[in-house]
Amino acid sequence: MSSVAAETAPAPLNAARDILRRTFGHTDFRGLQGQVIDEVLAGRNALAVLPTGGGKSLCYQIPALVRPGLGLVVSPLIALMTDQVAALVQSGVAAARLDSAIDPDERAETWRRIDAGELALLYVSPEGLMQPWMLERLSRLSLSLIAIDEAHCVSQWGHDFRPEYRMLGRLAELFPGVPRLAVTATADARTREDIRAELRLEGAAEFVASFARPELILSAERKRGTAEKRVVELVTARPGRSGVVYAGSREKTERLAEALRGAGVPALAYHAGLDKTVRARRLEEFLEADAAVMVATIAFGMGVDKPDVRFVIHADPPAAIEAYWQEVGRAGRDGEPAEGITLYGAPDMAWALRRLNEREVDEGVKQVQARKVRQLYAMLDGVACRAAAVRRYFGEAEVEPCGQCDLCAGDVETVDVTVAAQKALSAAHRLGGRFGRGRLVDHLLGRTKDVSDWESGLSTWGIGAELSANQWKDLAEQLVFEGLLREDPNDGRPLVGPGDPEAVRAVFRGDRTVSMRKPAEGASGGGGSGGGAGDRSRRKGREATVVGPADRALFEALRAWRAAEAKAQHVPPYVIFHDRTLAEIAAARPGSRGALARLNGVGEAKLAHYGEAVLEVVSGFAG
Ligand code: ADP
Ligand code: ZN
């Protein structure tokens, strides 16, 4: 059995390192890759939680190439499988996928290769894998490993729950002795427990990497007026870059894409309501473009590995911090600087909470998810480093501020507004939760139209002269985010009342202070708009890929060569070479195959296929 072989083999990790270099063209393992691979090579089960872009796929691809037999990869989405298989084939790896989109001829050919032992990696969907005939056929083969990608889909606590993932637990008894590796980019302690229990990974070693994504520059701002105008502003300030804009509804994706096209941006809408072929075409267009903006619902994303996405803008906020990190994490997968910008508002939070309430799930699940919603808004509306808040949320200890998010880099000065908060809470209490936020503000300022004697007789009437109407609005919104005020959705005309009684009491006692962002000079809507106009210019100065001015022309020539090559092969440009590799080539100007082979991302197969062509482009720039 293979586990015995692993014990007697001198150093299987050396074989792994060899494949890392020769096949994938990387000099060294990244982060926990080496440890995870070591564990699987020893024939043991493992659970690996690595951030997006952390190189999860090599954790199973390499052991599948080192160990004898066929490696199975379970993946939730066809797009994800297609991309990975295309990239593997480019690197000279015998990989294929079997899913509902494969035609009969290709399917037969794939089975022939499997039976002949020619295939190293096979990508399958969970429901495809668990069909009895499939399991039967696979049981006759020798398997090197079973990898379960996006393993968090098994957990009902998360946002990507896929019931069919639950069937995968049976793999433990169906394929005893075959190491199983679950990988995901997003799992708090609770989700990890769920993965272990559901996938029967008791006793498996757990590898949890840091969630730091130093290349991501995060910011968030409260919505002011229509988000549409702001999104157009943000996107047009980033010309020639690929990006993703997430919106909350299908209709909104269409509208935003149109507005962006009106502003000269090549934008495409994407949502589950579109015809399958339209969706496939737009996805392809996006992947193959050097600069395109996808305006999408969250139906778009999982498995979209375009490495050069330079920004992700949430026109509507994500569902929870897990979703935030995953969605924002789709930017900068190539490790180059990228931005995550989130627009949010109190109505978004109220809507999220209401929708949750309407779902038919356990009360316990609802409570956990409601807390997750609140934690998201506390982070978005918070005053301390966003990246650090996310990492703490995922359980990391001793986290340093990132130094570059809007809250670290910006001049977010805060002021203590505990007394004003006490006034607002007290007014909300006296008004008895019968009015909306606007009316609460009017009450505090003593300017309610046609005020009743009852209201003007309350002790809180007109006690708020220290803040402007906009500042009171901001404060009220913040108190909602902090759970100190509660909004009852009331069919779109929310009513505001006191929130969590324990927390409200703490504010009255002075045990809990409330601080608010100091309003920026001349800011239209008052404070609270971190990541506003002031820091936009500074960010614009950051180059996507670091290419010196002297190498620019060669870099562009290489990109043009790559674009033509990709078009001819009908694959995304980045499966040929990443921008980063082209940048390295432009800087190093290799004069020989040997020199080219030393650069990161140039494996043997790529050297064989593209070496001559690349050297020719480079030699055109000699001297
Ligand atoms: P994810 O964890 O998000 O699935 P991928 O496996 O797609 O990440 O890898 C992200 C990128 O990092 C890929 O472009 C891959 O080529 C690159 N990468 C992975 N491992 C290494 C490594 N050891 N050295 C350099 N680049 C790597
Ligand atoms: Zn920060």
mmCIF file of C-alpha atoms and ligand atoms in Angstrom, residues 20 26 28-30 33 51-58 305 333 578 600, ligand 1:
data_model
loop_
_atom_site.group_PDB
_atom_site.id
_atom_site.type_symbol
_atom_site.label_atom_id
_atom_site.label_comp_id
_atom_site.label_asym_id
_atom_site.label_seq_id
_atom_site.Cartn_x
_atom_site.Cartn_y
_atom_site.Cartn_z
ATOM 1 C CA LEU A 20 7.155 22.134 -7.803
ATOM 2 C CA HIS A 26 8.188 27.747 -8.552
ATOM 3 C CA ASP A 28 9.907 27.140 -3.077
ATOM 4 C CA PHE A 29 6.790 26.130 -1.215
ATOM 5 C CA ARG A 30 4.681 28.948 -0.007
ATOM 6 C CA GLN A 33 2.162 24.116 1.433
ATOM 7 C CA PRO A 51 -6.268 32.139 2.405
ATOM 8 C CA THR A 52 -7.408 32.773 -1.150
ATOM 9 C CA GLY A 53 -4.356 32.892 -3.366
ATOM 10 C CA GLY A 54 -2.433 30.907 -0.780
ATOM 11 C CA GLY A 55 -1.804 28.101 -3.231
ATOM 12 C CA LYS A 56 -4.297 25.521 -2.061
ATOM 13 C CA SER A 57 -4.402 23.644 -5.327
ATOM 14 C CA LEU A 58 -0.746 22.625 -5.266
ATOM 15 C CA ASP A 305 -9.329 32.363 -10.332
ATOM 16 C CA ARG A 333 -4.548 36.616 -6.335
ATOM 17 C CA HIS A 578 0.984 35.324 -15.107
ATOM 18 C CA ASN A 600 9.342 32.035 -11.428
HETATM 19 P P1 ADP B 1 -5.930 29.261 -3.957
HETATM 20 O O1 ADP B 1 -5.384 28.930 -2.621
HETATM 21 O O2 ADP B 1 -6.657 30.556 -3.961
HETATM 22 O O3 ADP B 1 -6.690 28.135 -4.605
HETATM 23 P P2 ADP B 1 -4.100 28.798 -6.082
HETATM 24 O O4 ADP B 1 -3.800 27.398 -5.781
HETATM 25 O O5 ADP B 1 -4.980 29.106 -7.239
HETATM 26 O O6 ADP B 1 -4.651 29.522 -4.805
HETATM 27 O O7 ADP B 1 -2.734 29.584 -6.233
HETATM 28 C C1 ADP B 1 -2.731 30.977 -6.333
HETATM 29 C C2 ADP B 1 -1.556 31.426 -7.165
HETATM 30 O O8 ADP B 1 -0.349 31.260 -6.462
HETATM 31 C C3 ADP B 1 -1.426 30.629 -8.434
HETATM 32 O O9 ADP B 1 -1.270 31.512 -9.478
HETATM 33 C C4 ADP B 1 -0.179 29.786 -8.256
HETATM 34 O O10 ADP B 1 0.511 29.633 -9.470
HETATM 35 C C5 ADP B 1 0.611 30.599 -7.267
HETATM 36 N N1 ADP B 1 1.417 29.729 -6.413
HETATM 37 C C6 ADP B 1 0.999 28.665 -5.718
HETATM 38 N N2 ADP B 1 2.007 28.103 -5.031
HETATM 39 C C7 ADP B 1 3.110 28.830 -5.299
HETATM 40 C C8 ADP B 1 4.497 28.767 -4.878
HETATM 41 N N3 ADP B 1 4.913 27.826 -4.051
HETATM 42 N N4 ADP B 1 5.342 29.700 -5.353
HETATM 43 C C9 ADP B 1 4.909 30.656 -6.200
HETATM 44 N N5 ADP B 1 3.634 30.782 -6.626
HETATM 45 C C10 ADP B 1 2.733 29.884 -6.181
#
